[in-house]
PDB file of C-alpha atoms and ligand atoms in Angstrom:
ATOM      1  CA  MET A   1      -4.048   0.350  16.069  1.00  0.00           C
ATOM      2  CA  GLU A   2      -2.259   1.842  13.773  1.00  0.00           C
ATOM      3  CA  ARG A   3      -3.035   3.085  10.388  1.00  0.00           C
ATOM      4  CA  THR A   4      -0.889   2.448   7.668  1.00  0.00           C
ATOM      5  CA  LEU A   5      -1.012   3.204   3.707  1.00  0.00           C
ATOM      6  CA  LEU A   6      -1.275   0.733   0.394  1.00  0.00           C
ATOM      7  CA  ILE A   7      -1.221   1.456  -3.035  1.00  0.00           C
ATOM      8  CA  ILE A   8      -2.708  -0.775  -6.006  1.00  0.00           C
ATOM      9  CA  LYS A   9      -0.267   0.652  -8.680  1.00  0.00           C
ATOM     10  CA  PRO A  10      -0.942   0.771 -12.228  1.00  0.00           C
ATOM     11  CA  GLY A  11      -0.215  -2.076 -13.684  1.00  0.00           C
ATOM     12  CA  ALA A  12      -1.949  -4.178 -11.126  1.00  0.00           C
ATOM     13  CA  VAL A  13      -5.387  -2.533 -11.956  1.00  0.00           C
ATOM     14  CA  GLN A  14      -4.792  -3.115 -15.491  1.00  0.00           C
ATOM     15  CA  ARG A  15      -3.830  -7.242 -14.922  1.00  0.00           C
ATOM     16  CA  GLY A  16      -7.361  -7.087 -12.754  1.00  0.00           C
ATOM     17  CA  LEU A  17      -5.431  -7.874  -8.871  1.00  0.00           C
ATOM     18  CA  ILE A  18      -6.950  -5.339  -7.113  1.00  0.00           C
ATOM     19  CA  GLY A  19      -9.742  -7.790  -6.045  1.00  0.00           C
ATOM     20  CA  GLN A  20      -7.504 -10.393  -4.774  1.00  0.00           C
ATOM     21  CA  ILE A  21      -5.493  -7.930  -3.261  1.00  0.00           C
ATOM     22  CA  ILE A  22      -7.573  -6.356  -1.348  1.00  0.00           C
ATOM     23  CA  THR A  23      -9.239 -10.015  -0.435  1.00  0.00           C
ATOM     24  CA  ARG A  24      -5.208 -11.002   1.476  1.00  0.00           C
ATOM     25  CA  LEU A  25      -5.438  -8.356   2.819  1.00  0.00           C
ATOM     26  CA  GLU A  26      -9.528  -8.419   4.235  1.00  0.00           C
ATOM     27  CA  ASN A  27      -8.682 -12.279   4.994  1.00  0.00           C
ATOM     28  CA  ARG A  28      -5.536 -11.509   7.164  1.00  0.00           C
ATOM     29  CA  GLY A  29      -8.414  -9.211   9.297  1.00  0.00           C
ATOM     30  CA  LEU A  30      -6.903  -5.631   8.157  1.00  0.00           C
ATOM     31  CA  LYS A  31      -9.781  -3.225   8.515  1.00  0.00           C
ATOM     32  CA  LEU A  32     -10.312  -1.233   4.872  1.00  0.00           C
ATOM     33  CA  VAL A  33     -10.880   2.395   6.640  1.00  0.00           C
ATOM     34  CA  ALA A  34     -10.450   4.417   2.626  1.00  0.00           C
ATOM     35  CA  MET A  35      -9.974   3.487  -1.110  1.00  0.00           C
ATOM     36  CA  LYS A  36     -10.396   5.181  -4.678  1.00  0.00           C
ATOM     37  CA  MET A  37      -8.852   5.992  -7.836  1.00  0.00           C
ATOM     38  CA  ALA A  38      -6.619   8.168  -8.516  1.00  0.00           C
ATOM     39  CA  GLN A  39      -4.392   8.662 -11.673  1.00  0.00           C
ATOM     40  CA  LEU A  40      -0.842  10.144  -9.951  1.00  0.00           C
ATOM     41  CA  ASP A  41       0.762  13.099 -11.544  1.00  0.00           C
ATOM     42  CA  LYS A  42       4.693  13.470 -11.734  1.00  0.00           C
ATOM     43  CA  ASP A  43       4.252  16.029  -9.031  1.00  0.00           C
ATOM     44  CA  ILE A  44       3.039  14.134  -6.146  1.00  0.00           C
ATOM     45  CA  LEU A  45       5.107  11.360  -7.810  1.00  0.00           C
ATOM     46  CA  LYS A  46       8.031  13.213  -7.080  1.00  0.00           C
ATOM     47  CA  VAL A  47       6.938  14.142  -3.322  1.00  0.00           C
ATOM     48  CA  HIS A  48       6.181  10.396  -2.679  1.00  0.00           C
ATOM     49  CA  TYR A  49       9.825   8.869  -4.067  1.00  0.00           C
ATOM     50  CA  ALA A  50      11.979  11.387  -3.142  1.00  0.00           C
ATOM     51  CA  HIS A  51      15.068   9.300  -1.787  1.00  0.00           C
ATOM     52  CA  LEU A  52      14.653   8.062  -5.640  1.00  0.00           C
ATOM     53  CA  VAL A  53      14.093  10.981  -8.093  1.00  0.00           C
ATOM     54  CA  GLU A  54      18.270  10.991  -8.964  1.00  0.00           C
ATOM     55  CA  LYS A  55      18.109   7.260  -9.462  1.00  0.00           C
ATOM     56  CA  PRO A  56      19.034   6.493 -13.315  1.00  0.00           C
ATOM     57  CA  PHE A  57      15.099   3.881 -13.360  1.00  0.00           C
ATOM     58  CA  TYR A  58      12.680   7.008 -12.100  1.00  0.00           C
ATOM     59  CA  PRO A  59      12.045   8.230 -15.260  1.00  0.00           C
ATOM     60  CA  THR A  60      10.570   4.374 -15.840  1.00  0.00           C
ATOM     61  CA  LEU A  61       9.166   4.757 -12.574  1.00  0.00           C
ATOM     62  CA  GLU A  62       7.531   7.851 -12.619  1.00  0.00           C
ATOM     63  CA  ALA A  63       5.930   6.428 -15.906  1.00  0.00           C
ATOM     64  CA  SER A  64       4.634   3.300 -14.681  1.00  0.00           C
ATOM     65  CA  MET A  65       3.297   4.954 -12.107  1.00  0.00           C
ATOM     66  CA  MET A  66       1.537   7.152 -14.369  1.00  0.00           C
ATOM     67  CA  ALA A  67       0.699   4.771 -17.185  1.00  0.00           C
ATOM     68  CA  ALA A  68      -3.602   4.321 -15.460  1.00  0.00           C
ATOM     69  CA  PRO A  69      -5.201   5.180 -12.436  1.00  0.00           C
ATOM     70  CA  VAL A  70      -3.842   3.432  -8.821  1.00  0.00           C
ATOM     71  CA  ILE A  71      -5.665   2.204  -5.907  1.00  0.00           C
ATOM     72  CA  LEU A  72      -4.946   3.568  -2.899  1.00  0.00           C
ATOM     73  CA  THR A  73      -6.080   1.989   0.381  1.00  0.00           C
ATOM     74  CA  ALA A  74      -5.735   2.801   4.209  1.00  0.00           C
ATOM     75  CA  TRP A  75      -5.856  -0.404   6.224  1.00  0.00           C
ATOM     76  CA  GLU A  76      -6.104  -0.560   9.510  1.00  0.00           C
ATOM     77  CA  GLY A  77      -4.586  -2.659  12.302  1.00  0.00           C
ATOM     78  CA  VAL A  78      -2.637  -3.591  15.298  1.00  0.00           C
ATOM     79  CA  GLN A  79       0.633  -3.203  14.209  1.00  0.00           C
ATOM     80  CA  ALA A  80      -0.613  -2.829  10.316  1.00  0.00           C
ATOM     81  CA  VAL A  81       2.542  -1.013   9.218  1.00  0.00           C
ATOM     82  CA  SER A  82       4.607  -4.059   9.645  1.00  0.00           C
ATOM     83  CA  VAL A  83       2.041  -7.045   8.737  1.00  0.00           C
ATOM     84  CA  VAL A  84       1.413  -4.800   5.479  1.00  0.00           C
ATOM     85  CA  ARG A  85       5.162  -4.359   4.988  1.00  0.00           C
ATOM     86  CA  GLU A  86       5.233  -7.984   5.602  1.00  0.00           C
ATOM     87  CA  MET A  87       2.677  -8.826   3.494  1.00  0.00           C
ATOM     88  CA  ALA A  88       3.708  -7.367   0.107  1.00  0.00           C
ATOM     89  CA  GLY A  89       7.814  -9.119  -0.183  1.00  0.00           C
ATOM     90  CA  ALA A  90      10.661  -8.345  -1.282  1.00  0.00           C
ATOM     91  CA  THR A  91      10.815  -4.776  -3.891  1.00  0.00           C
ATOM     92  CA  GLU A  92      12.626  -7.065  -6.517  1.00  0.00           C
ATOM     93  CA  GLY A  93       9.173  -9.171  -7.001  1.00  0.00           C
ATOM     94  CA  LYS A  94      12.002 -12.648  -8.128  1.00  0.00           C
ATOM     95  CA  LYS A  95      13.120 -12.244  -4.829  1.00  0.00           C
ATOM     96  CA  ALA A  96       9.738 -11.724  -2.944  1.00  0.00           C
ATOM     97  CA  VAL A  97       8.941 -15.144  -0.867  1.00  0.00           C
ATOM     98  CA  PRO A  98       6.169 -17.133  -2.687  1.00  0.00           C
ATOM     99  CA  GLY A  99       2.921 -16.571  -0.239  1.00  0.00           C
ATOM    100  CA  THR A 100       4.162 -12.163  -0.145  1.00  0.00           C
ATOM    101  CA  LEU A 101       1.691 -10.333  -2.878  1.00  0.00           C
ATOM    102  CA  ARG A 102       4.926  -9.886  -4.825  1.00  0.00           C
ATOM    103  CA  GLY A 103       5.639 -13.159  -3.587  1.00  0.00           C
ATOM    104  CA  ASP A 104       2.657 -14.326  -6.112  1.00  0.00           C
ATOM    105  CA  PHE A 105       1.935 -11.930  -8.130  1.00  0.00           C
ATOM    106  CA  CYS A 106       5.093 -10.150  -9.973  1.00  0.00           C
ATOM    107  CA  MET A 107       8.025 -10.842 -11.898  1.00  0.00           C
ATOM    108  CA  SER A 108       9.393  -7.317 -11.675  1.00  0.00           C
ATOM    109  CA  HIS A 109      11.934  -5.137  -9.707  1.00  0.00           C
ATOM    110  CA  GLN A 110       9.900  -1.879 -11.077  1.00  0.00           C
ATOM    111  CA  GLU A 111       6.527  -3.303 -11.952  1.00  0.00           C
ATOM    112  CA  ASN A 112       5.631  -4.965  -8.259  1.00  0.00           C
ATOM    113  CA  VAL A 113       2.246  -5.383  -8.104  1.00  0.00           C
ATOM    114  CA  VAL A 114       1.389  -2.429  -4.916  1.00  0.00           C
ATOM    115  CA  HIS A 115       3.867   0.174  -2.887  1.00  0.00           C
ATOM    116  CA  THR A 116       3.589  -0.029   1.403  1.00  0.00           C
ATOM    117  CA  SER A 117       4.167   2.722   4.422  1.00  0.00           C
ATOM    118  CA  ASP A 118       7.508   1.279   5.225  1.00  0.00           C
ATOM    119  CA  SER A 119       7.745   2.965   9.090  1.00  0.00           C
ATOM    120  CA  LEU A 120       5.038   4.770  10.987  1.00  0.00           C
ATOM    121  CA  GLU A 121       6.087   7.589  10.010  1.00  0.00           C
ATOM    122  CA  THR A 122       6.234   7.514   6.668  1.00  0.00           C
ATOM    123  CA  ALA A 123       2.406   5.901   6.793  1.00  0.00           C
ATOM    124  CA  GLU A 124       1.302   8.930   8.493  1.00  0.00           C
ATOM    125  CA  LYS A 125       2.658  11.511   5.328  1.00  0.00           C
ATOM    126  CA  GLU A 126       2.208   9.377   3.152  1.00  0.00           C
ATOM    127  CA  LEU A 127      -1.966   8.718   4.297  1.00  0.00           C
ATOM    128  CA  ALA A 128      -2.027  12.973   5.131  1.00  0.00           C
ATOM    129  CA  ARG A 129      -0.449  13.112   1.296  1.00  0.00           C
ATOM    130  CA  PHE A 130      -3.004  10.719  -0.784  1.00  0.00           C
ATOM    131  CA  PHE A 131      -6.567  11.450   2.041  1.00  0.00           C
ATOM    132  CA  LYS A 132      -8.054  13.670   3.249  1.00  0.00           C
ATOM    133  CA  PRO A 133      -9.573  13.484   6.998  1.00  0.00           C
ATOM    134  CA  GLU A 134     -13.037  13.305   5.541  1.00  0.00           C
ATOM    135  CA  ASP A 135     -11.541  10.821   3.448  1.00  0.00           C
ATOM    136  CA  PHE A 136     -11.436   7.852   6.315  1.00  0.00           C
ATOM    137  CA  PHE A 137     -13.965   6.143   7.534  1.00  0.00           C
ATOM    138  CA  ASP A 138     -14.607   4.986  11.359  1.00  0.00           C
ATOM    139  CA  TYR A 139     -17.171   1.836  11.911  1.00  0.00           C
ATOM    140  CA  PRO A 140     -16.828  -0.004  14.564  1.00  0.00           C
ATOM    141  CA  SER A 141     -15.455  -4.177  14.001  1.00  0.00           C
ATOM    142  CA  PRO A 142     -17.702  -6.585  15.302  1.00  0.00           C
ATOM    143  CA  LEU A 143     -15.437  -9.287  15.190  1.00  0.00           C
ATOM    144  CA  LEU A 144     -12.193  -7.293  17.141  1.00  0.00           C
ATOM    145  CA  TYR A 145     -12.489  -9.568  20.152  1.00  0.00           C
ATOM    146  CA  TYR A 146     -12.541 -12.510  17.190  1.00  0.00           C
ATOM    147  CA  LEU A 147      -9.175 -11.188  15.115  1.00  0.00           C
ATOM    148  CA  TYR A 148      -7.386  -9.892  18.901  1.00  0.00           C
ATOM    149  CA  SER A 149      -6.556 -10.814  22.666  1.00  0.00           C
ATOM    150  CA  THR A 150      -7.799  -7.985  24.520  1.00  0.00           C
ATOM    151  CA  ASP A 151      -4.216  -7.696  25.626  1.00  0.00           C
ATOM    152  CA  GLU A 152      -3.295  -7.756  22.308  1.00  0.00           C
ATOM    153  CA  LEU A 153      -5.889  -4.284  22.300  1.00  0.00           C
TER     154      LEU A 153
HETATM  155  P1  TYD B   1      11.763   1.390  -2.743  1.00  0.00           P
HETATM  156  O1  TYD B   1      10.846   2.293  -2.085  1.00  0.00           O
HETATM  157  O2  TYD B   1      12.953   1.290  -2.374  1.00  0.00           O
HETATM  158  O3  TYD B   1      11.283   0.259  -2.126  1.00  0.00           O
HETATM  159  P2  TYD B   1       9.458  -0.437  -2.043  1.00  0.00           P
HETATM  160  O4  TYD B   1       8.552  -0.534  -3.599  1.00  0.00           O
HETATM  161  O5  TYD B   1       9.806  -1.860  -1.844  1.00  0.00           O
HETATM  162  O6  TYD B   1       9.185   0.394  -0.350  1.00  0.00           O
HETATM  163  O7  TYD B   1      10.783   1.212  -4.057  1.00  0.00           O
HETATM  164  C1  TYD B   1      10.221   2.367  -4.752  1.00  0.00           C
HETATM  165  C2  TYD B   1       9.933   1.924  -6.042  1.00  0.00           C
HETATM  166  O8  TYD B   1      10.644   2.024  -6.875  1.00  0.00           O
HETATM  167  C3  TYD B   1       9.703   0.564  -5.871  1.00  0.00           C
HETATM  168  O9  TYD B   1       8.751  -0.132  -5.631  1.00  0.00           O
HETATM  169  C4  TYD B   1       9.921  -0.303  -7.824  1.00  0.00           C
HETATM  170  C5  TYD B   1      10.212   0.888  -8.300  1.00  0.00           C
HETATM  171  N1  TYD B   1      12.712   0.460  -8.107  1.00  0.00           N
HETATM  172  C6  TYD B   1      13.016   0.489  -9.098  1.00  0.00           C
HETATM  173  O10 TYD B   1      12.177   0.008 -10.221  1.00  0.00           O
HETATM  174  N2  TYD B   1      14.538  -0.120  -9.325  1.00  0.00           N
HETATM  175  C7  TYD B   1      15.154  -0.248  -8.206  1.00  0.00           C
HETATM  176  O11 TYD B   1      16.208  -0.647  -7.898  1.00  0.00           O
HETATM  177  C8  TYD B   1      14.385  -0.191  -7.117  1.00  0.00           C
HETATM  178  C9  TYD B   1      15.089   0.116  -5.110  1.00  0.00           C
HETATM  179  C10 TYD B   1      13.336  -0.070  -7.165  1.00  0.00           C
END
């Protein structure tokens, strides 16, 4: 089983989309294993978006990510990293395919409602960045064998 990070961005928190976003992942069959509300700061964002710090849009990205609290969520499932990434859709919301979170909930490149980890390696780093080991819950999933065939597990 993989674990991945999905951040509900400040704009989506303000727009009242938390429940709808979480419901989409629950409906897909992903298991929520950690969740908290947090106010991000400049230091953590410089690490999280280290690949973008030199970009001209970084100041507005930073301001947008600090404009209100975020919801940090960790999801578990078979191939959870790529499944959640594909559910998010293209970074540029106007080009995101309908049916994806961005394709259904946004019209912007920057105000694009969610962050998702882009690889298993990144997911491990990002989860450790935002959660402590004790924040994760390892509870049984009675529906596991209805969500997957045994040879997928
Ligand atoms: P990035 O890590 O490239 O995309 P993703 O969130 O899909 O993994 O970029 C991080 C965020 O930076 C992105 O969600 C929105 C913002 N951004 C812009 O505002 N303009 C841009 O041209 C890019 C590439 C990103």
